[in-house]
Coordinates of C-alpha atoms and ligand atoms in Angstrom, one line a residue:
X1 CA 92.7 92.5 72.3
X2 CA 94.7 94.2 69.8
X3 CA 94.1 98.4 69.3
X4 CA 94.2 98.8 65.8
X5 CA 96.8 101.4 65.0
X6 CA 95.5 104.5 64.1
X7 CA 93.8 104.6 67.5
X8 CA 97.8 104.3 69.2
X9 CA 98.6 106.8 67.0
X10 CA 97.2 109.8 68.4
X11 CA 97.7 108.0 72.1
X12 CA 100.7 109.6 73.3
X13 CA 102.7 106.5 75.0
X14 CA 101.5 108.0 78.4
X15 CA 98.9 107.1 80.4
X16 CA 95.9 109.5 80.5
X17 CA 97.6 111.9 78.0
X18 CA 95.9 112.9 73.8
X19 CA 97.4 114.5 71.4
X20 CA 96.0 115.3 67.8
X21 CA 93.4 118.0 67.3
X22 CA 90.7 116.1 65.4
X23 CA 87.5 115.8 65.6
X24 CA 87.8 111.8 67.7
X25 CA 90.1 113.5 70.2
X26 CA 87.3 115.7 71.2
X27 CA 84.9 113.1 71.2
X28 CA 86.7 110.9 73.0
X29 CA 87.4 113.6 75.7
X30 CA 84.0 114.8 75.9
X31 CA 83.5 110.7 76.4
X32 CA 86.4 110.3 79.2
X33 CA 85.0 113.6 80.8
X34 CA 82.0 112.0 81.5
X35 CA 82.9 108.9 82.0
X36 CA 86.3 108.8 83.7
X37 CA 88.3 105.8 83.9
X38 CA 91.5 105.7 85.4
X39 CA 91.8 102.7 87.1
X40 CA 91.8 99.3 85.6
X41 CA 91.4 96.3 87.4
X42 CA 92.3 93.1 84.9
X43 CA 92.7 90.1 86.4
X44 CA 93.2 86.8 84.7
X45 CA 90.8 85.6 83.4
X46 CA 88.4 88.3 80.8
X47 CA 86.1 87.2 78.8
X48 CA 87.4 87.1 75.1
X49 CA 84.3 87.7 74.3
X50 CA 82.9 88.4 70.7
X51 CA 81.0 91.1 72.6
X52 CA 84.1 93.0 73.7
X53 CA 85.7 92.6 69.8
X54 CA 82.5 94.3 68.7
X55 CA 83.0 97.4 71.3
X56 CA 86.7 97.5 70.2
X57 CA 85.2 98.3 66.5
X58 CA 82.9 100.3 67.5
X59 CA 84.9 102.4 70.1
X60 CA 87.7 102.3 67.1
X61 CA 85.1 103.9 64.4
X62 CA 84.4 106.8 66.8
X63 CA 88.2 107.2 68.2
X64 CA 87.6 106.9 72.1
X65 CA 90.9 105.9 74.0
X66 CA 90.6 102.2 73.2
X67 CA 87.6 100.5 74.2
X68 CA 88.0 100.4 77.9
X69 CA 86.3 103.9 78.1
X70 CA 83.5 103.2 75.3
X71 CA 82.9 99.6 77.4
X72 CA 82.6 101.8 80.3
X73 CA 79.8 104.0 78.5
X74 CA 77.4 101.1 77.2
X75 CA 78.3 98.2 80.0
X76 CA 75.8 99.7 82.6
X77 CA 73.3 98.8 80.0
X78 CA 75.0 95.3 79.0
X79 CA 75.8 94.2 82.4
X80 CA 74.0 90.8 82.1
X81 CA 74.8 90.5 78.8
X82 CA 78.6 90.8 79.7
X83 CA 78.3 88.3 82.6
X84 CA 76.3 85.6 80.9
X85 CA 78.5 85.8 78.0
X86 CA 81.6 84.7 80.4
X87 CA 80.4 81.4 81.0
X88 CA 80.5 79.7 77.8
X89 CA 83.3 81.3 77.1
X90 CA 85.3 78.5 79.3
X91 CA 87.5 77.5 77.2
X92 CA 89.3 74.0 76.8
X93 CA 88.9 72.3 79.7
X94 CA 86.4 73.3 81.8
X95 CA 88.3 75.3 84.7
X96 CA 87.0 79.0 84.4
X97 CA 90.3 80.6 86.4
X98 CA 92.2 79.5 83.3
X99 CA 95.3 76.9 85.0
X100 CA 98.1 79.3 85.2
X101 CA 98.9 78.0 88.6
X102 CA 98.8 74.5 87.6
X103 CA 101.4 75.4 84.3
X104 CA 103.8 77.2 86.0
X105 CA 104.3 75.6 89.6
X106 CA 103.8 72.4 90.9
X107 CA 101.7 73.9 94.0
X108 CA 99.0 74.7 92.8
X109 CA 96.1 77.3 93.6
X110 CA 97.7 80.5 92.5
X111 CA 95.0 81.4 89.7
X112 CA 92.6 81.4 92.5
X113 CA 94.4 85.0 93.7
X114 CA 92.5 87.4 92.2
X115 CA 89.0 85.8 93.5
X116 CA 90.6 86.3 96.7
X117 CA 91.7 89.6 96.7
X118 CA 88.4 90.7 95.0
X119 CA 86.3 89.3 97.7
X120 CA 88.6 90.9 100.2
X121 CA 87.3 94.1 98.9
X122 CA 89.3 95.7 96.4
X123 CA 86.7 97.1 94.3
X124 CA 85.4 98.6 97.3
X125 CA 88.1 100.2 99.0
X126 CA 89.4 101.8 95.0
X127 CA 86.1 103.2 94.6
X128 CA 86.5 105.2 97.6
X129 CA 89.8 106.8 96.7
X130 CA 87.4 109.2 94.2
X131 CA 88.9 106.4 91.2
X132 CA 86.6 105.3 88.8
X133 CA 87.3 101.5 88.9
X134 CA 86.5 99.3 85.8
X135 CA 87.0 95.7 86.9
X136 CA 87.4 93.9 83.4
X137 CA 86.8 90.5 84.7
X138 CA 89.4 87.6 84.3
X139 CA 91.3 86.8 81.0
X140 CA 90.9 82.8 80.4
X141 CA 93.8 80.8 79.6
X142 CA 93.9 78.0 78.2
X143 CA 96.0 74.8 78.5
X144 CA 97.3 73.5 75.4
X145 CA 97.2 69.6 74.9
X146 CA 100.4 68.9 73.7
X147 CA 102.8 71.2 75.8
X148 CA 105.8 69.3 76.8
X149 CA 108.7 70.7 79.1
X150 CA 111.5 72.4 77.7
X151 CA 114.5 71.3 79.1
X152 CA 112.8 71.1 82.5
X153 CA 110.7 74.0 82.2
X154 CA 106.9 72.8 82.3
X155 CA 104.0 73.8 80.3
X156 CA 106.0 76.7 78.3
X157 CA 103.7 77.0 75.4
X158 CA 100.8 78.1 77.9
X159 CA 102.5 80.2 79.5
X160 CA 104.3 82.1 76.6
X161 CA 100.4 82.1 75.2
X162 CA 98.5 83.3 78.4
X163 CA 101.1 86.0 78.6
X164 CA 100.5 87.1 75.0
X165 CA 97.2 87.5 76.0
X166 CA 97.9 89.2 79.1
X167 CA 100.5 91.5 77.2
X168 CA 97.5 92.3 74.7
X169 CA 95.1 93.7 77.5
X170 CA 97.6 95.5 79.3
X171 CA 98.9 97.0 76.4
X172 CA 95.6 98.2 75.2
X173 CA 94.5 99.6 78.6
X174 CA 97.4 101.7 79.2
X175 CA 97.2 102.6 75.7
X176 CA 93.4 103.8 76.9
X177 CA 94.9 106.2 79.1
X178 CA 94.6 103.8 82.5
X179 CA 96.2 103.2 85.4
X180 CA 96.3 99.6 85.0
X181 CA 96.3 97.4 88.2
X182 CA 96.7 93.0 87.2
X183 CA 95.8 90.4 90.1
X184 CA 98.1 87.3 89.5
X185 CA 98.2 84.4 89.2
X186 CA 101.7 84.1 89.9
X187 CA 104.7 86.2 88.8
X188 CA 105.4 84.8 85.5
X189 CA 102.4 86.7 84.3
X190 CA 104.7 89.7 84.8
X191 CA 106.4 88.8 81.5
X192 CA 103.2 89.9 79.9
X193 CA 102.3 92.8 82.0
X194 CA 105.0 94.4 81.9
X195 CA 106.2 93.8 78.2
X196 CA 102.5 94.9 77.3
X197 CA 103.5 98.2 79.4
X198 CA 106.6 98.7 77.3
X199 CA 104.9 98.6 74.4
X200 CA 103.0 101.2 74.5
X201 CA 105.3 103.2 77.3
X202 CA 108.9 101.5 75.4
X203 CA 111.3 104.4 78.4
X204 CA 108.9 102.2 81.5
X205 CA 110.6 101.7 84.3
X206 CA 110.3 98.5 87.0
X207 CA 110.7 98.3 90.8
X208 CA 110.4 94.6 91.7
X209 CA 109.4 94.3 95.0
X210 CA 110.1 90.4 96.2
X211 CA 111.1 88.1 98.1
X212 CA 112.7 86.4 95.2
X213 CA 114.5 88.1 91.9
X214 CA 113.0 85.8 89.4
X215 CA 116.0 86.2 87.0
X216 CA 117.0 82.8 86.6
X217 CA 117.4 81.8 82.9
X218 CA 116.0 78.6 82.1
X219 CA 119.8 77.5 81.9
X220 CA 120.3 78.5 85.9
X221 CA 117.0 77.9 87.6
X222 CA 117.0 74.9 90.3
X223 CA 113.1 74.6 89.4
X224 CA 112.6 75.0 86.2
X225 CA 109.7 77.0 87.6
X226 CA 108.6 80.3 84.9
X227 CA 107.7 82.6 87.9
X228 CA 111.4 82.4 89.1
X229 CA 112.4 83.5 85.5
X230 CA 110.1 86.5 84.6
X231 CA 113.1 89.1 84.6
X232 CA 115.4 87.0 82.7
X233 CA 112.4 87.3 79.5
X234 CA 112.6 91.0 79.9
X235 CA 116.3 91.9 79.8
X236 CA 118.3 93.1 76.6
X237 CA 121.8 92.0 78.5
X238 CA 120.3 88.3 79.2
X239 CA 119.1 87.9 75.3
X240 CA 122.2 85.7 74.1
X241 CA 121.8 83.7 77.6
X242 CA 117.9 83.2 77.0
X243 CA 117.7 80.1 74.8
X244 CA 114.2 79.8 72.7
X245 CA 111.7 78.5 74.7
X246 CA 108.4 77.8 72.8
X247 CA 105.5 79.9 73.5
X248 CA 107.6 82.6 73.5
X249 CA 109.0 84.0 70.6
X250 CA 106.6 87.0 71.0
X251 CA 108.7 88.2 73.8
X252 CA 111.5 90.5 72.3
X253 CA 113.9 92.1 75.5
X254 CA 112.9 95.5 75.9
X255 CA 114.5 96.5 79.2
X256 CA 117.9 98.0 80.5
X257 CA 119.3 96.6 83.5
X258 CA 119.6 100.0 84.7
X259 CA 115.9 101.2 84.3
X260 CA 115.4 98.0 87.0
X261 CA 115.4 98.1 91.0
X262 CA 114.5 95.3 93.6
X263 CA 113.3 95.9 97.0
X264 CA 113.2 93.0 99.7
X265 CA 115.2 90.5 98.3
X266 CA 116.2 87.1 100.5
X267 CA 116.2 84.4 98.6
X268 CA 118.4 85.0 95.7
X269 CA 119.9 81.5 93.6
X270 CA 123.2 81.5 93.3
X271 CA 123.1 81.9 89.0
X272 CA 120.6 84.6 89.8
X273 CA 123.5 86.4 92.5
X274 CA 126.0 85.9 89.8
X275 CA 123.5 87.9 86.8
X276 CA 122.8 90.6 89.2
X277 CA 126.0 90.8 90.2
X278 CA 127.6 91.3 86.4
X279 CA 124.9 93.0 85.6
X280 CA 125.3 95.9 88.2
X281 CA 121.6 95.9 88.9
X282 CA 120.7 98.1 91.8
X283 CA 119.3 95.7 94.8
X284 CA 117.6 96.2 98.0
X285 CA 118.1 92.6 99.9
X286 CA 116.5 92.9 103.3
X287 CA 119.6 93.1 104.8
X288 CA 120.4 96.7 103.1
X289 CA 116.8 97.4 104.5
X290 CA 117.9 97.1 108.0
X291 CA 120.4 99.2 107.3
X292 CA 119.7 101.8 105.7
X293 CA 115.9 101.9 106.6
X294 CA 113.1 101.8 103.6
X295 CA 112.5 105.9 103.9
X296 CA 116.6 106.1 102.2
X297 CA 116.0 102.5 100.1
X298 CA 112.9 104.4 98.4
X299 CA 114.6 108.1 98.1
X300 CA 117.9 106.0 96.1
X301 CA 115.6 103.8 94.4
X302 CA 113.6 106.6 92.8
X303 CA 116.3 109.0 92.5
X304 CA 118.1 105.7 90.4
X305 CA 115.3 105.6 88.2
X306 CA 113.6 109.0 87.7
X307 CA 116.5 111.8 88.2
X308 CA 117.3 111.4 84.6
X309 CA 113.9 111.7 83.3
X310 CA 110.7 111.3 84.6
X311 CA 109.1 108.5 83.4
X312 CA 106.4 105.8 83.9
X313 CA 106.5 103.5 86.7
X314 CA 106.0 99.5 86.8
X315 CA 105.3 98.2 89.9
X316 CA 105.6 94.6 90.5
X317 CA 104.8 93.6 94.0
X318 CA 105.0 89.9 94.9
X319 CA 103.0 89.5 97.9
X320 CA 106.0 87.1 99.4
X321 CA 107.9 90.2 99.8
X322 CA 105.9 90.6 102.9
X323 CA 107.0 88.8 105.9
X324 CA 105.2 85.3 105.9
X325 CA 103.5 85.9 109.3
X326 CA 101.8 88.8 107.7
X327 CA 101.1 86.8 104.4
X328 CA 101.0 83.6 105.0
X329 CA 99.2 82.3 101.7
X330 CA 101.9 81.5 99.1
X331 CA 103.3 79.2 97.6
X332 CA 107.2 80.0 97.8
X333 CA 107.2 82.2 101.8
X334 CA 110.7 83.5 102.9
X335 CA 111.1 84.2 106.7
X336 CA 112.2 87.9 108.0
X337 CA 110.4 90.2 104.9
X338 CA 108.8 93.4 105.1
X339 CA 106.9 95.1 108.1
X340 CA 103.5 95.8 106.7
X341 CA 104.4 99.7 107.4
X342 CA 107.6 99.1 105.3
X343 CA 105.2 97.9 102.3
X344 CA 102.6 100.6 102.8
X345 CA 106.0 102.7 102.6
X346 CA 107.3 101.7 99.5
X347 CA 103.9 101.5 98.2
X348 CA 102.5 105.5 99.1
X349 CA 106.2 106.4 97.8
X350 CA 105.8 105.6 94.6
X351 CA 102.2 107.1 94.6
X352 CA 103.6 109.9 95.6
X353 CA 105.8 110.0 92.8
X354 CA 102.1 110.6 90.4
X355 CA 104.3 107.9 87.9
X356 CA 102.6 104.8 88.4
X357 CA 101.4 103.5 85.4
X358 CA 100.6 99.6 85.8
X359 CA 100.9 97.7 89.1
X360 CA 101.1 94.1 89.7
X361 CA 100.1 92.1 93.0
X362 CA 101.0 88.6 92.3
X363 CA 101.6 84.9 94.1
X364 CA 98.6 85.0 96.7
X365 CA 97.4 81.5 96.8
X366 CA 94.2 80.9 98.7
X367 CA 94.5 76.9 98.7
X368 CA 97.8 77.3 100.5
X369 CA 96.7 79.2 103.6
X370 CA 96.8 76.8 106.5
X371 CA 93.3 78.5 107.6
X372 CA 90.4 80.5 105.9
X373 CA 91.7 83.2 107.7
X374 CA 95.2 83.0 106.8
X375 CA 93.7 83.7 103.2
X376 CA 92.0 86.2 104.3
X377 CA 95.0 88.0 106.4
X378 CA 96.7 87.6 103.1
X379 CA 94.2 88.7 100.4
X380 CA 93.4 91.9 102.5
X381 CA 97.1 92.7 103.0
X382 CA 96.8 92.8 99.3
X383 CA 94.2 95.3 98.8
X384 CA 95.9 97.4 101.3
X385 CA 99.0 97.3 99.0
X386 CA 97.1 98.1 96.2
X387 CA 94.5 101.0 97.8
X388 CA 98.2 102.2 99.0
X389 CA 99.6 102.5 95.6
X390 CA 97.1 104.0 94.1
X391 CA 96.8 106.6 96.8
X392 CA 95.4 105.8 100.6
X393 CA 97.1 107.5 102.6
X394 CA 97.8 107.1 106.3
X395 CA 96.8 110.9 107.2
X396 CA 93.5 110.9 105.2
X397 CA 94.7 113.2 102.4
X398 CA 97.4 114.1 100.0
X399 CA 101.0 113.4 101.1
X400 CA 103.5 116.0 101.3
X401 CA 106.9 115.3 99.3
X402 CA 108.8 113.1 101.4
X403 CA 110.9 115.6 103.4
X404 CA 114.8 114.5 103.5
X405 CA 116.3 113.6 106.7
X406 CA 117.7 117.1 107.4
X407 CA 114.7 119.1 106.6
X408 CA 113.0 116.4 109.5
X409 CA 115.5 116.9 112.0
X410 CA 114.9 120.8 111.6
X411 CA 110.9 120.2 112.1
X412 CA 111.8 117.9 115.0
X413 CA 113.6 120.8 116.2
X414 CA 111.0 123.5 115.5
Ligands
LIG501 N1 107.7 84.4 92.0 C1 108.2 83.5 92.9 N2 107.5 83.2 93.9 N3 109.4 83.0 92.6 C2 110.1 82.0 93.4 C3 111.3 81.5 92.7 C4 112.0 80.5 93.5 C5 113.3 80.0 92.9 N4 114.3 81.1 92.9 C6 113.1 79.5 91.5 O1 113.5 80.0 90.6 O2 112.4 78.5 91.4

């Protein structure tokens, strides 16, 4: 859904920040007082619903922060109006989860993720971190007809168009002043979500947290699969290795290899080693985990990317990061990954940081669990990812700065 522009233009490229002294600011801030939205839960698919292009118009003639906050105000009283809508609304063939999962991987299941990880209870557990939530419902994405691989990537024009959309809703949420959190699907759909980020926060930066790095070019990847090739879309140093797929000329690079960090890589291609390596992008593999431990991974990976400036925060969580016994439903699972206390680490670290700005919790894949409750184990390991990032905490209340080493070895002393 596209903001018209004279609503970005008083949005500073910030999340939860207005500038301009007019007479829509204050309305809008009288709006956002009373009805405070700072968490956004979109989820492939949401209903591109007539209805929602109407409240975009409307919250556009009275200047609220998009339409995410006016939706907010009159949904209570269109709640079945909103739901019954979303069923006709399945469009082309008749699967409503849209068929990301089928697109982009050969195993499929993946766009059943988000279903999961909402009945696990994610609305449940946000609402009780004193968050607002707003779940917008799933986007729908379509399948185009005639979509035949490129070189040997499959389905490219529905991907490049589902992320378009994907890019579209991100973009206007966080221009709506929200937190913004997107349930995958798999991680291709990061090309969207994080590109939509840009746009409307251009100095973002990104902490991939994976098992993978999902920087192969179309040229390097063994698969051909898109969700091993997310990175490659996004980075100004690959853009005279990226040759033009279709469906996705929409995608300009818009990311510095330095503004980039991964944490728990293992299972790196060898083109992808090479890019890294010429590329000088800072890594975390596993290994450098167990060595340094994830309390010095975290304090170098955010004094990498915020000691310049500080500056929004992308975080892209593949739920293969986690160790596969812990996470079991996914479609690509790479032994010896993260503790779950070294995800809730990472995780209440950069919550701490108060820079988060859009999160994404991909590659959970219900059909792949080899039980219902290894989809369950899975999904709720999600939400505790999530309910971690945007603030749980272990000792039921704010976290202090993370002390450094020294000042702990003085308390331990004390
Ligand atoms: N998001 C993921 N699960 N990525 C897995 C990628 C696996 C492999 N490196 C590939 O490019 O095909």
């Amino acid at each position: 859904m596209k903001e018209p522009e004279h609503i970005k233009s008083w949005v500073l490229p910030w999340p939860g920040l207005l500038t301009a002294n007019n007479w829509r600011t204050s309305m809008s801030e009288a709006l956002s007082e009373m009805f405070p939205t700072n968490t956004v839960v979109v989820g492939p698919p949401l209903p591109p619903s007539s209805f929602s292009l109407t409240l975009t118009m409307f919250s556009s003639f009275l200047g609220v922060r998009g339409f995410w906050i006016i939706d907010t105000v009159i949904r209570p009283f269109c709640l079945t109006c909103w739901y019954s809508l979303r069923k006709p609304w399945k469009l082309g063939r008749p699967n409503p989860g849209g068929q990301l999962g089928k697109a982009v991987q050969k195993r499929r299941g993946v766009e059943h993720g988000p279903k999961a990880i909402r009945d696990a209870g994610l609305i449940e557990r946000l609402s009780n971190l004193d968050y607002p939530v707003h779940d917008f419902g799933d986007l729908s994405f379509q399948n185009l007809d005639k979509d035949e691989p490129y070189m040997q990537v499959p389905f490219p024009r529905s991907v490049g168009r589902a992320n378009k959309l994907l890019s579209e809703a991100v973009g206007s949420a966080v221009a709506s002043g929200h937190t913004t959190v997107m349930l995958g699907g798999d991680h291709s759909l990061a090309i969207g979500s994080v590109e939509g980020h840009a746009r409307q926060c251009p100095d973002l930066c990104l902490i991939w947290v994976d098992a993978h790095a999902d920087i192969n070019t179309p040229l390097t990847s063994p698969s051909g699969n898109l969700h091993g090739q997310s990175v490659a879309f996004m980075l100004k140093e690959l853009q005279n290795k990226m040759p033009e797929l279709p469906g996705f000329s929409w995608v300009k690079p818009f990311l510095s290899a330095k503004d980039l960090v991964y944490i728990g890589l293992r299972d790196v291609d060898p083109g992808e080693y090479d890019i890294l390596k010429e590329l000088g992008i800072q890594c975390f593999t596993m290994r450098d985990i167990d060595r340094l431990g994830i309390q010095r991974v975290m304090e170098v990976t955010l004094d990498h990317l915020l000691s310049r400036k500080q500056r929004p925060i992308h975080l892209s969580f593949d739920i293969d990061a986690m160790d596969p016994s812990l996470a079991p439903a996914t479609g690509t699972p790479v032994n010896g990954g993260l503790t779950y206390r070294e995800g809730i680490w990472i995780t209440e670290e950069i919550h701490n940081t108060g820079l988060l700005s859009v999160m994404d919790l991909v590659e959970v894949n219900p059909v792949l669990g080899a039980s219902r409750e290894a989809v369950e184990v899975t999904a709720s390991l999600a939400v505790d990812i999530i309910a971690s990032s945007l603030g749980q905490s272990r000792q039921g209340g704010p976290i202090a700065q993370t002390q450094t080493l020294k000042d702990d070895t003085e308390q331990l002393r004390l």
